[in-house]
Amino acid sequence: MLKNIRLSTLIVSSLLMMAMQSCKNAETEKEQAEETEQVNDEQRQRFFQIPAPTELFELLKLEGIKPGKKINLNPIGNLSKYNDSQSKALNFGVYTTNLLFCSAFNQKTEVLKYFENLKQLAEDIGISNVITDQTLTRIEKNLNNNDSLDVITNDVFFEASDNLERQGKQDVLILVVTGSWIEGVYLATQMADKFNSENEIMQRIAEQKFSLENLIDYYNTIPNAEMHEEIKNKLVSLMDAFESITEVQIEANANPENGKTIGAGSELRITENQYIEISKIIANLRAFITKQ
Amino acid sequence: MQLNILNIDFDPQLSFEKPNITSSVNTQNSNPRPMNNSFKNTSLLVIMFILSFNLLNAQSKQFDTRKMCFDFHSYYCKFEEKLINFDYNAQSRSTLFRRGETSEMYFIAYKGYDYRLSFCAQEDLLEGQKIAFFIRNGKTKELIYENSSENFPQEFEFSCTSSTRILVEVSLPPETGNKLKAGNKFEYKGCLGVLIESRRSPSTGFSRK
């Protein structure tokens, strides 16, 4: 009797489960069909990539440009000002660029201090696994090895970005990228003592227009980006200033090994007034982000 | 390759409910009707099994397959020639892709640098075909290069003579082969990556008009 009841219960349950699964499969198929339809409608995925701040620092180093005066990095003590999620993400980006700058320009004593700030902010934005005690140990061991230090600090930047993207936190990632990019350009303007049209650093700052275009387009791909509308609008204002830079025709004399060249034809040429205006907007935006 | 499928977060409620059910079964042990008691125990276990099964299903649906492809390029895109002094460029990208689809990627190339782009995809996605790509001026959309003109090489190398925004368009022809014939209603999705590497150009020199 007991066996019969158990058997009946199991059969009924199995049938119930199969029915539920069948409904679920139908639902999944419907969802997939809708998804396929949606992709067919749009057909295109778009990605807007932003160079890491290290690329800009490398360019400046290769041109022989060094921090000639005391550079105004974001002070370590400002960490306590960042209490909301937006400022935490933005300043994680700012401090990451500070860390990369210290590593690139051999300011070793500062590296460990900035690392501590990053560790705290990484916990707050949900990527504590990126900046661990093991990373700190690696940095400490390689403080006198510039190449290794560069690799480790770059890894911190890449891992943080990767981790946020893996978690689907695009809305946080874009703030990190924004803070990081603004700080990179701000430090470049700090390194340029005063305007000199022959100084390569002016050209490199003008070229940041391309990265800014990608950054603004990137904002347009982020769901719920309206919560970052204020910061996006400030970037759009900065873009207006960059748009005033004119393109001049150039002739390429390059003779690359494999024959293909891209970019020959024009180059951005920034004037003193444009440079002053752009530097001013960047400094204001940086002050807004770092709450100084 | 690290796959995000390992990072599925299960609902903590799932494990939390188990002691409660056990507790209710224990309470039932004081019931003087043993046959009904066994029946209830069995029923509870079966219901618990069904609920768990469906909860797990619901959880697994939350997994975003796009994340699987995240750093596909780091592991599978390799330039054929082993050239030295090229460094990984953080503007590299991978994505979940399906046949018949086109992706656009805008990246920044700096003056005085050489770049090499390597394209790769999962074999099941390619089905023996090659990735088609176009390199365009990011602003004017003017075509600079298309790999169909050279029998579809899966890499592209260039020197950048003035900094610019570059558009890379990647596409795969629509699925027409065995998979559709086999009755698959939906197209196969797989990972596709673009690895970007860069280095300082060995020779530079420009003059202004």
Short mmCIF file of C-alpha atoms in Angstrom, two decimals:
data_model
loop_
_atom_site.label_atom_id
_atom_site.label_comp_id
_atom_site.label_asym_id
_atom_site.label_seq_id
_atom_site.Cartn_x
_atom_site.Cartn_y
_atom_site.Cartn_z
CA MET A 1 0.00 0.00 0.00
CA LEU A 2 2.74 2.37 1.08
CA LYS A 3 4.78 1.42 -2.00
CA ASN A 4 1.80 2.10 -4.26
CA ILE A 5 1.25 5.52 -2.74
CA ARG A 6 4.96 6.38 -3.16
CA LEU A 7 4.93 5.11 -6.73
CA SER A 8 1.81 7.12 -7.57
CA THR A 9 3.29 10.22 -5.96
CA LEU A 10 6.49 9.84 -7.95
CA ILE A 11 4.62 9.30 -11.23
CA VAL A 12 2.36 12.31 -10.64
CA SER A 13 5.38 14.42 -9.63
CA SER A 14 7.35 13.34 -12.68
CA LEU A 15 4.46 14.21 -14.96
CA LEU A 16 4.09 17.55 -13.21
CA MET A 17 7.82 18.24 -13.60
CA MET A 18 7.74 17.27 -17.29
CA ALA A 19 4.79 19.57 -17.84
CA MET A 20 6.57 22.43 -16.09
CA GLN A 21 9.75 21.79 -18.07
CA SER A 22 7.76 21.68 -21.30
CA CYS A 23 6.21 25.05 -20.49
CA LYS A 24 9.65 26.39 -19.65
CA ASN A 25 11.11 25.13 -22.97
CA ALA A 26 8.29 26.78 -24.88
CA GLU A 27 8.95 29.98 -22.98
CA THR A 28 12.71 29.76 -23.67
CA GLU A 29 12.09 29.18 -27.38
CA LYS A 30 9.81 32.19 -27.46
CA GLU A 31 12.48 34.30 -25.73
CA GLN A 32 15.16 33.08 -28.15
CA ALA A 33 12.94 33.88 -31.11
CA GLU A 34 12.37 37.38 -29.75
CA GLU A 35 16.10 37.77 -29.14
CA THR A 36 16.94 36.63 -32.68
CA GLU A 37 14.38 39.03 -34.05
CA GLN A 38 15.85 41.85 -32.01
CA VAL A 39 19.41 41.14 -33.25
CA ASN A 40 18.14 40.87 -36.81
CA ASP A 41 16.54 44.26 -36.44
CA GLU A 42 19.68 45.90 -35.14
CA GLN A 43 22.22 43.63 -36.87
CA ARG A 44 25.15 45.53 -35.43
CA GLN A 45 26.96 45.60 -32.13
CA ARG A 46 29.07 48.72 -31.58
CA PHE A 47 32.10 49.04 -29.31
CA PHE A 48 33.99 52.20 -28.48
CA GLN A 49 37.47 51.53 -27.15
CA ILE A 50 39.48 54.01 -25.08
CA PRO A 51 43.28 53.76 -24.89
CA ALA A 52 44.70 53.07 -21.42
CA PRO A 53 46.31 56.14 -19.77
CA THR A 54 49.63 54.35 -20.00
CA GLU A 55 49.58 54.83 -23.77
CA LEU A 56 49.54 58.61 -23.34
CA PHE A 57 52.29 58.50 -20.71
CA GLU A 58 54.39 56.25 -22.96
CA LEU A 59 53.98 58.71 -25.84
CA LEU A 60 55.14 61.56 -23.61
CA LYS A 61 58.08 59.56 -22.30
CA LEU A 62 59.17 58.63 -25.81
CA GLU A 63 59.10 62.30 -26.76
CA GLY A 64 61.45 62.94 -23.85
CA ILE A 65 58.80 64.79 -21.84
CA LYS A 66 59.17 64.46 -18.08
CA PRO A 67 57.24 65.95 -15.18
CA GLY A 68 59.29 69.16 -14.91
CA LYS A 69 57.61 70.59 -11.85
CA LYS A 70 55.64 69.27 -8.94
CA ILE A 71 52.68 67.51 -10.54
CA ASN A 72 49.37 67.88 -8.79
CA LEU A 73 48.23 64.28 -8.33
CA ASN A 74 44.95 63.74 -6.52
CA PRO A 75 45.95 63.82 -2.82
CA ILE A 76 45.73 60.52 -0.95
CA GLY A 77 43.73 62.21 1.82
CA ASN A 78 40.86 63.03 -0.56
CA LEU A 79 39.66 59.44 -0.28
CA SER A 80 37.36 60.35 2.64
CA LYS A 81 35.45 62.76 0.35
CA TYR A 82 34.21 59.97 -1.88
CA ASN A 83 31.14 58.59 -0.18
CA ASP A 84 28.64 58.01 -3.00
CA SER A 85 28.92 55.24 -5.58
CA GLN A 86 29.46 57.64 -8.49
CA SER A 87 32.40 59.50 -6.93
CA LYS A 88 33.91 56.21 -5.75
CA ALA A 89 33.91 54.83 -9.30
CA LEU A 90 35.16 58.07 -10.86
CA ASN A 91 37.98 58.39 -8.35
CA PHE A 92 38.93 54.75 -8.64
CA GLY A 93 39.74 55.76 -12.22
CA VAL A 94 41.57 58.91 -11.09
CA TYR A 95 43.70 57.05 -8.53
CA THR A 96 44.43 54.28 -11.05
CA THR A 97 45.89 56.88 -13.40
CA ASN A 98 47.86 58.36 -10.50
CA LEU A 99 49.26 54.91 -9.79
CA LEU A 100 50.19 54.41 -13.46
CA PHE A 101 51.75 57.88 -13.57
CA CYS A 102 53.89 57.22 -10.48
CA SER A 103 55.02 53.94 -11.96
CA ALA A 104 55.72 55.41 -15.44
CA PHE A 105 57.65 58.39 -14.11
CA ASN A 106 59.51 56.57 -11.37
CA GLN A 107 57.81 58.07 -8.32
CA LYS A 108 58.18 54.87 -6.35
CA THR A 109 57.38 56.12 -2.88
CA GLU A 110 53.95 57.26 -4.06
CA VAL A 111 53.07 53.93 -5.70
CA LEU A 112 52.34 52.14 -2.42
CA LYS A 113 50.23 55.03 -1.08
CA TYR A 114 48.02 55.11 -4.16
CA PHE A 115 47.75 51.36 -4.10
CA GLU A 116 46.24 51.51 -0.59
CA ASN A 117 43.60 54.01 -1.76
CA LEU A 118 42.77 51.85 -4.75
CA LYS A 119 42.37 48.81 -2.53
CA GLN A 120 39.79 50.63 -0.43
CA LEU A 121 37.84 51.92 -3.42
CA ALA A 122 38.00 48.54 -5.17
CA GLU A 123 36.21 47.00 -2.18
CA ASP A 124 33.56 49.72 -2.35
CA ILE A 125 32.82 49.21 -6.05
CA GLY A 126 32.77 45.42 -5.77
CA ILE A 127 36.09 44.36 -7.27
CA SER A 128 38.11 43.62 -4.13
CA ASN A 129 39.45 40.45 -5.76
CA VAL A 130 41.42 42.57 -8.23
CA ILE A 131 43.59 44.35 -5.69
CA THR A 132 44.80 41.86 -3.15
CA ASP A 133 47.61 41.53 -0.63
CA GLN A 134 49.43 39.37 -3.19
CA THR A 135 49.38 42.29 -5.66
CA LEU A 136 50.79 44.53 -2.93
CA THR A 137 53.58 42.01 -2.27
CA ARG A 138 54.40 41.91 -6.01
CA ILE A 139 54.59 45.71 -6.10
CA GLU A 140 56.80 45.86 -3.01
CA LYS A 141 59.17 43.28 -4.49
CA ASN A 142 59.43 45.15 -7.80
CA LEU A 143 59.67 48.75 -6.65
CA ASN A 144 63.21 48.93 -8.03
CA ASN A 145 62.37 47.18 -11.28
CA ASN A 146 60.62 49.76 -13.47
CA ASP A 147 59.57 47.37 -16.23
CA SER A 148 58.01 44.88 -13.83
CA LEU A 149 56.34 47.66 -11.86
CA ASP A 150 54.79 49.01 -15.06
CA VAL A 151 53.46 45.56 -15.91
CA ILE A 152 51.95 45.06 -12.44
CA THR A 153 50.29 48.48 -12.27
CA ASN A 154 48.94 48.07 -15.79
CA ASP A 155 47.57 44.67 -14.78
CA VAL A 156 45.69 46.39 -11.95
CA PHE A 157 44.03 48.70 -14.50
CA PHE A 158 43.24 45.92 -16.98
CA GLU A 159 41.98 43.52 -14.31
CA ALA A 160 39.74 46.17 -12.77
CA SER A 161 38.18 46.99 -16.16
CA ASP A 162 37.82 43.31 -17.06
CA ASN A 163 36.26 42.46 -13.74
CA LEU A 164 33.65 45.21 -13.94
CA GLU A 165 32.74 44.17 -17.47
CA ARG A 166 32.49 40.51 -16.49
CA GLN A 167 30.09 41.47 -13.72
CA GLY A 168 28.02 43.44 -16.21
CA LYS A 169 28.71 46.67 -14.32
CA GLN A 170 28.99 48.80 -17.45
CA ASP A 171 27.55 51.80 -15.62
CA VAL A 172 30.40 51.63 -13.09
CA LEU A 173 33.06 50.83 -15.67
CA ILE A 174 32.26 53.90 -17.75
CA LEU A 175 32.78 56.12 -14.70
CA VAL A 176 36.10 54.44 -13.96
CA VAL A 177 37.18 54.98 -17.58
CA THR A 178 35.99 58.61 -17.46
CA GLY A 179 37.90 59.38 -14.24
CA SER A 180 40.97 57.66 -15.57
CA TRP A 181 40.90 59.46 -18.93
CA ILE A 182 40.26 62.92 -17.45
CA GLU A 183 43.11 62.48 -14.97
CA GLY A 184 45.47 61.35 -17.75
CA VAL A 185 44.75 64.40 -19.90
CA TYR A 186 44.87 66.68 -16.84
CA LEU A 187 48.34 65.38 -15.90
CA ALA A 188 49.49 65.87 -19.51
CA THR A 189 48.40 69.53 -19.37
CA GLN A 190 50.26 69.84 -16.07
CA MET A 191 53.42 68.49 -17.69
CA ALA A 192 53.24 71.07 -20.46
CA ASP A 193 54.71 74.12 -18.80
CA LYS A 194 53.25 76.69 -21.16
CA PHE A 195 52.00 76.69 -24.72
CA ASN A 196 54.55 76.01 -27.43
CA SER A 197 53.26 74.96 -30.83
CA GLU A 198 56.45 72.96 -31.48
CA ASN A 199 56.12 71.00 -28.23
CA GLU A 200 54.94 67.46 -29.00
CA ILE A 201 52.82 67.40 -25.85
CA MET A 202 50.45 69.99 -27.41
CA GLN A 203 49.86 67.66 -30.35
CA ARG A 204 49.22 64.72 -28.03
CA ILE A 205 46.69 66.72 -26.01
CA ALA A 206 44.90 67.77 -29.21
CA GLU A 207 44.72 64.12 -30.27
CA GLN A 208 42.73 63.31 -27.15
CA LYS A 209 39.77 64.56 -29.16
CA PHE A 210 39.54 61.09 -30.73
CA SER A 211 39.41 59.34 -27.36
CA LEU A 212 36.79 61.80 -26.15
CA GLU A 213 34.63 61.03 -29.21
CA ASN A 214 34.79 57.34 -28.34
CA LEU A 215 34.06 58.05 -24.67
CA ILE A 216 30.92 60.07 -25.45
CA ASP A 217 29.72 57.44 -27.93
CA TYR A 218 30.41 54.81 -25.27
CA TYR A 219 28.03 56.64 -22.90
CA ASN A 220 25.33 56.34 -25.55
CA THR A 221 25.60 52.52 -25.48
CA ILE A 222 25.22 52.16 -21.71
CA PRO A 223 21.79 51.20 -20.34
CA ASN A 224 20.69 53.52 -17.51
CA ALA A 225 23.35 56.06 -18.53
CA GLU A 226 20.89 58.85 -17.72
CA MET A 227 22.04 58.58 -14.11
CA HIS A 228 25.41 59.86 -15.32
CA GLU A 229 23.88 62.65 -17.41
CA GLU A 230 25.69 65.43 -15.52
CA ILE A 231 29.15 64.02 -16.16
CA LYS A 232 28.28 63.19 -19.77
CA ASN A 233 27.10 66.76 -20.38
CA LYS A 234 30.42 68.07 -19.05
CA LEU A 235 32.24 65.79 -21.49
CA VAL A 236 30.07 67.10 -24.32
CA SER A 237 31.04 70.68 -23.35
CA LEU A 238 34.68 69.64 -23.43
CA MET A 239 34.08 68.13 -26.88
CA ASP A 240 32.79 71.49 -28.11
CA ALA A 241 36.18 72.98 -27.21
CA PHE A 242 38.04 70.15 -28.97
CA GLU A 243 35.87 70.58 -32.07
CA SER A 244 37.35 74.03 -32.60
CA ILE A 245 40.78 72.49 -33.35
CA THR A 246 41.43 72.55 -37.08
CA GLU A 247 42.81 69.76 -39.22
CA VAL A 248 45.70 70.63 -41.53
CA GLN A 249 46.96 68.67 -44.50
CA ILE A 250 50.24 66.82 -44.10
CA GLU A 251 52.36 64.74 -46.42
CA ALA A 252 53.52 61.41 -45.10
CA ASN A 253 57.12 60.44 -45.73
CA ALA A 254 56.89 57.27 -43.73
CA ASN A 255 58.19 54.10 -45.32
CA PRO A 256 56.93 51.31 -43.08
CA GLU A 257 58.30 47.79 -43.37
CA ASN A 258 55.03 46.22 -44.47
CA GLY A 259 53.77 48.94 -46.74
CA LYS A 260 50.36 49.86 -45.24
CA THR A 261 49.92 53.27 -43.67
CA ILE A 262 46.85 54.82 -42.10
CA GLY A 263 46.24 58.40 -41.15
CA ALA A 264 48.32 60.14 -43.82
CA GLY A 265 46.57 63.24 -45.00
CA SER A 266 45.70 65.38 -42.02
CA GLU A 267 46.75 66.28 -38.52
CA LEU A 268 45.17 68.30 -35.71
CA ARG A 269 46.80 71.67 -35.06
CA ILE A 270 45.96 73.34 -31.76
CA THR A 271 46.32 77.09 -31.13
CA GLU A 272 47.29 78.74 -27.87
CA ASN A 273 43.76 79.97 -27.18
CA GLN A 274 42.30 76.54 -27.86
CA TYR A 275 44.91 74.95 -25.62
CA ILE A 276 44.17 77.38 -22.76
CA GLU A 277 40.43 76.83 -23.11
CA ILE A 278 40.72 73.03 -23.20
CA SER A 279 43.14 72.99 -20.24
CA LYS A 280 40.74 75.15 -18.24
CA ILE A 281 37.73 72.92 -18.91
CA ILE A 282 39.73 69.81 -18.08
CA ALA A 283 40.97 71.35 -14.81
CA ASN A 284 37.39 72.27 -13.83
CA LEU A 285 36.09 68.84 -14.72
CA ARG A 286 38.91 67.21 -12.77
CA ALA A 287 38.13 69.44 -9.76
CA PHE A 288 34.46 68.43 -10.02
CA ILE A 289 35.34 64.74 -10.07
CA THR A 290 37.93 64.83 -7.29
CA LYS A 291 35.88 67.31 -5.17
CA GLN A 292 38.71 69.80 -4.74
CA MET B 1 40.36 30.18 -20.45
CA GLN B 2 38.33 31.48 -17.57
CA LEU B 3 34.66 31.06 -18.22
CA ASN B 4 32.10 33.02 -16.31
CA ILE B 5 29.86 30.00 -16.12
CA LEU B 6 31.80 29.24 -12.95
CA ASN B 7 30.64 32.50 -11.40
CA ILE B 8 26.92 31.78 -11.28
CA ASP B 9 25.57 32.99 -7.96
CA PHE B 10 23.00 30.68 -6.49
CA ASP B 11 20.23 32.13 -4.43
CA PRO B 12 21.16 31.80 -0.75
CA GLN B 13 17.47 31.17 -0.03
CA LEU B 14 17.89 27.80 -1.67
CA SER B 15 20.19 26.47 1.01
CA PHE B 16 18.42 28.39 3.71
CA GLU B 17 15.10 26.65 3.14
CA LYS B 18 16.41 23.14 3.63
CA PRO B 19 16.64 23.19 7.45
CA ASN B 20 13.10 24.59 7.62
CA ILE B 21 11.72 21.67 5.66
CA THR B 22 13.68 19.18 7.75
CA SER B 23 12.34 20.84 10.83
CA SER B 24 8.74 20.49 9.66
CA VAL B 25 9.35 16.81 8.88
CA ASN B 26 10.65 16.28 12.40
CA THR B 27 7.56 17.93 13.83
CA GLN B 28 5.45 15.54 11.81
CA ASN B 29 7.21 12.60 13.48
CA SER B 30 5.03 13.11 16.54
CA ASN B 31 1.96 12.42 14.39
CA PRO B 32 0.23 9.15 15.50
CA ARG B 33 -0.59 8.11 11.87
CA PRO B 34 2.66 6.69 10.44
CA MET B 35 1.31 5.91 6.91
CA ASN B 36 0.10 9.47 6.32
CA ASN B 37 3.32 10.70 7.83
CA SER B 38 5.42 8.73 5.30
CA PHE B 39 3.21 9.92 2.49
CA LYS B 40 3.68 13.52 3.57
CA ASN B 41 7.43 13.04 3.92
CA THR B 42 7.66 11.62 0.43
CA SER B 43 5.47 14.36 -0.98
CA LEU B 44 7.52 17.04 0.72
CA LEU B 45 10.75 15.58 -0.63
CA VAL B 46 9.34 15.39 -4.14
CA ILE B 47 8.00 18.94 -3.99
CA MET B 48 11.32 20.14 -2.62
CA PHE B 49 13.08 18.37 -5.51
CA ILE B 50 10.80 19.96 -8.10
CA LEU B 51 11.16 23.41 -6.59
CA SER B 52 14.95 23.08 -6.37
CA PHE B 53 15.09 21.91 -9.99
CA ASN B 54 13.10 24.90 -11.15
CA LEU B 55 15.02 27.35 -8.97
CA LEU B 56 18.30 26.08 -10.41
CA ASN B 57 16.90 26.46 -13.91
CA ALA B 58 15.85 30.00 -13.14
CA GLN B 59 19.28 30.81 -11.77
CA SER B 60 21.13 29.38 -14.74
CA LYS B 61 19.03 31.55 -17.05
CA GLN B 62 20.55 34.60 -15.34
CA PHE B 63 23.96 33.62 -16.70
CA ASP B 64 24.85 35.94 -19.54
CA THR B 65 26.55 34.01 -22.31
CA ARG B 66 28.12 37.22 -23.59
CA LYS B 67 30.47 37.16 -20.60
CA MET B 68 31.86 33.81 -21.73
CA CYS B 69 33.56 35.52 -24.66
CA PHE B 70 35.00 38.32 -22.62
CA ASP B 71 38.76 37.77 -23.10
CA PHE B 72 38.58 35.24 -25.92
CA HIS B 73 41.08 37.29 -27.98
CA SER B 74 43.75 36.98 -25.29
CA TYR B 75 43.86 33.23 -25.73
CA TYR B 76 42.90 32.48 -29.30
CA CYS B 77 43.90 35.39 -31.56
CA LYS B 78 47.51 34.97 -32.61
CA PHE B 79 49.38 36.78 -35.31
CA GLU B 80 50.90 34.27 -37.73
CA GLU B 81 54.37 35.77 -37.74
CA LYS B 82 56.22 35.92 -34.46
CA LEU B 83 57.34 39.52 -34.49
CA ILE B 84 59.06 41.04 -31.52
CA ASN B 85 58.37 44.23 -29.62
CA PHE B 86 54.64 44.32 -30.12
CA ASP B 87 52.74 44.88 -26.89
CA TYR B 88 49.19 43.96 -26.00
CA ASN B 89 46.88 46.92 -26.52
CA ALA B 90 44.00 47.29 -24.06
CA GLN B 91 41.64 48.32 -26.87
CA SER B 92 41.40 44.65 -27.93
CA ARG B 93 37.90 43.22 -27.81
CA SER B 94 35.88 40.00 -27.92
CA THR B 95 32.16 39.52 -28.16
CA LEU B 96 29.40 36.98 -28.57
CA PHE B 97 28.65 36.76 -32.26
CA ARG B 98 26.28 34.99 -34.58
CA ARG B 99 26.53 34.32 -38.27
CA GLY B 100 25.05 36.98 -40.49
CA GLU B 101 25.82 39.64 -37.92
CA THR B 102 28.15 42.65 -38.25
CA SER B 103 30.08 44.27 -35.39
CA GLU B 104 31.70 47.67 -35.32
CA MET B 105 34.66 48.57 -33.14
CA TYR B 106 36.13 52.05 -32.95
CA PHE B 107 39.66 52.36 -31.62
CA ILE B 108 42.33 55.05 -31.46
CA ALA B 109 45.63 54.70 -33.32
CA TYR B 110 48.43 57.10 -32.40
CA LYS B 111 50.88 58.68 -34.81
CA GLY B 112 54.29 57.03 -34.85
CA TYR B 113 53.00 53.60 -33.87
CA ASP B 114 52.64 50.31 -35.74
CA TYR B 115 49.52 48.28 -35.09
CA ARG B 116 48.60 44.72 -35.88
CA LEU B 117 45.10 43.38 -35.62
CA SER B 118 44.44 39.64 -35.37
CA PHE B 119 40.95 38.24 -35.84
CA CYS B 120 39.73 34.91 -34.50
CA ALA B 121 36.53 33.02 -33.72
CA GLN B 122 35.33 29.70 -32.40
CA GLU B 123 35.57 26.92 -34.99
CA ASP B 124 31.86 26.08 -34.65
CA LEU B 125 31.01 29.65 -35.51
CA LEU B 126 33.31 29.78 -38.54
CA GLU B 127 32.27 26.41 -40.05
CA GLY B 128 35.40 26.45 -42.18
CA GLN B 129 34.87 29.99 -43.40
CA LYS B 130 36.94 33.06 -42.62
CA ILE B 131 36.09 36.32 -40.90
CA ALA B 132 35.52 39.23 -43.27
CA PHE B 133 36.68 42.61 -42.03
CA PHE B 134 36.82 46.19 -43.24
CA ILE B 135 39.09 48.96 -41.95
CA ARG B 136 37.57 52.41 -42.29
CA ASN B 137 38.32 55.98 -41.31
CA GLY B 138 36.33 56.39 -38.09
CA LYS B 139 35.13 59.86 -39.04
CA THR B 140 34.47 59.75 -42.78
CA LYS B 141 33.80 55.96 -42.95
CA GLU B 142 36.03 55.94 -46.03
CA LEU B 143 37.20 52.39 -46.78
CA ILE B 144 40.91 51.90 -46.14
CA TYR B 145 41.21 48.14 -46.48
CA GLU B 146 39.06 45.03 -46.87
CA ASN B 147 40.48 41.55 -46.44
CA SER B 148 38.27 40.07 -49.17
CA SER B 149 40.65 41.73 -51.65
CA GLU B 150 43.48 39.44 -50.45
CA ASN B 151 41.81 36.05 -49.93
CA PHE B 152 40.70 36.87 -46.39
CA PRO B 153 43.89 37.05 -44.33
CA GLN B 154 42.94 37.01 -40.64
CA GLU B 155 45.33 39.76 -39.64
CA PHE B 156 46.15 43.29 -40.66
CA GLU B 157 49.21 45.36 -39.92
CA PHE B 158 49.73 49.07 -40.50
CA SER B 159 51.79 52.09 -39.52
CA CYS B 160 49.90 55.11 -38.24
CA THR B 161 51.20 58.35 -39.72
CA SER B 162 48.78 60.69 -37.95
CA SER B 163 46.64 59.90 -34.94
CA THR B 164 43.15 58.90 -35.91
CA ARG B 165 39.97 57.11 -34.96
CA ILE B 166 39.66 53.82 -36.81
CA LEU B 167 36.54 51.77 -37.44
CA VAL B 168 36.87 48.01 -37.74
CA GLU B 169 33.82 46.24 -39.17
CA VAL B 170 33.70 42.49 -38.70
CA SER B 171 31.17 40.14 -40.27
CA LEU B 172 30.45 36.50 -40.98
CA PRO B 173 28.16 35.31 -43.82
CA PRO B 174 24.71 34.03 -42.74
CA GLU B 175 24.41 30.39 -41.71
CA THR B 176 23.54 28.17 -44.64
CA GLY B 177 25.21 24.84 -43.85
CA ASN B 178 24.47 21.65 -42.00
CA LYS B 179 23.21 23.26 -38.84
CA LEU B 180 20.19 24.79 -40.53
CA LYS B 181 19.52 21.60 -42.48
CA ALA B 182 19.59 19.65 -39.24
CA GLY B 183 16.54 21.65 -38.19
CA ASN B 184 18.15 24.07 -35.77
CA LYS B 185 15.68 26.86 -35.45
CA PHE B 186 18.19 29.33 -34.07
CA GLU B 187 21.56 30.41 -35.35
CA TYR B 188 24.67 29.26 -33.55
CA LYS B 189 26.33 31.85 -31.36
CA GLY B 190 30.03 31.87 -30.58
CA CYS B 191 32.95 34.01 -29.51
CA LEU B 192 34.77 36.32 -31.92
CA GLY B 193 37.77 38.42 -30.95
CA VAL B 194 40.00 41.19 -32.28
CA LEU B 195 43.44 41.32 -30.71
CA ILE B 196 45.23 44.67 -31.06
CA GLU B 197 48.97 44.89 -30.56
CA SER B 198 51.13 47.97 -30.97
CA ARG B 199 54.73 49.15 -30.96
CA ARG B 200 56.70 52.30 -31.65
CA SER B 201 57.30 52.51 -35.44
CA PRO B 202 60.90 51.65 -36.30
CA SER B 203 61.03 54.45 -38.86
CA THR B 204 59.15 57.72 -38.75
CA GLY B 205 59.47 61.06 -40.39
CA PHE B 206 56.85 63.45 -41.61
CA SER B 207 56.81 66.82 -43.24
CA ARG B 208 54.05 69.41 -43.15
CA LYS B 209 52.67 70.95 -46.31
#
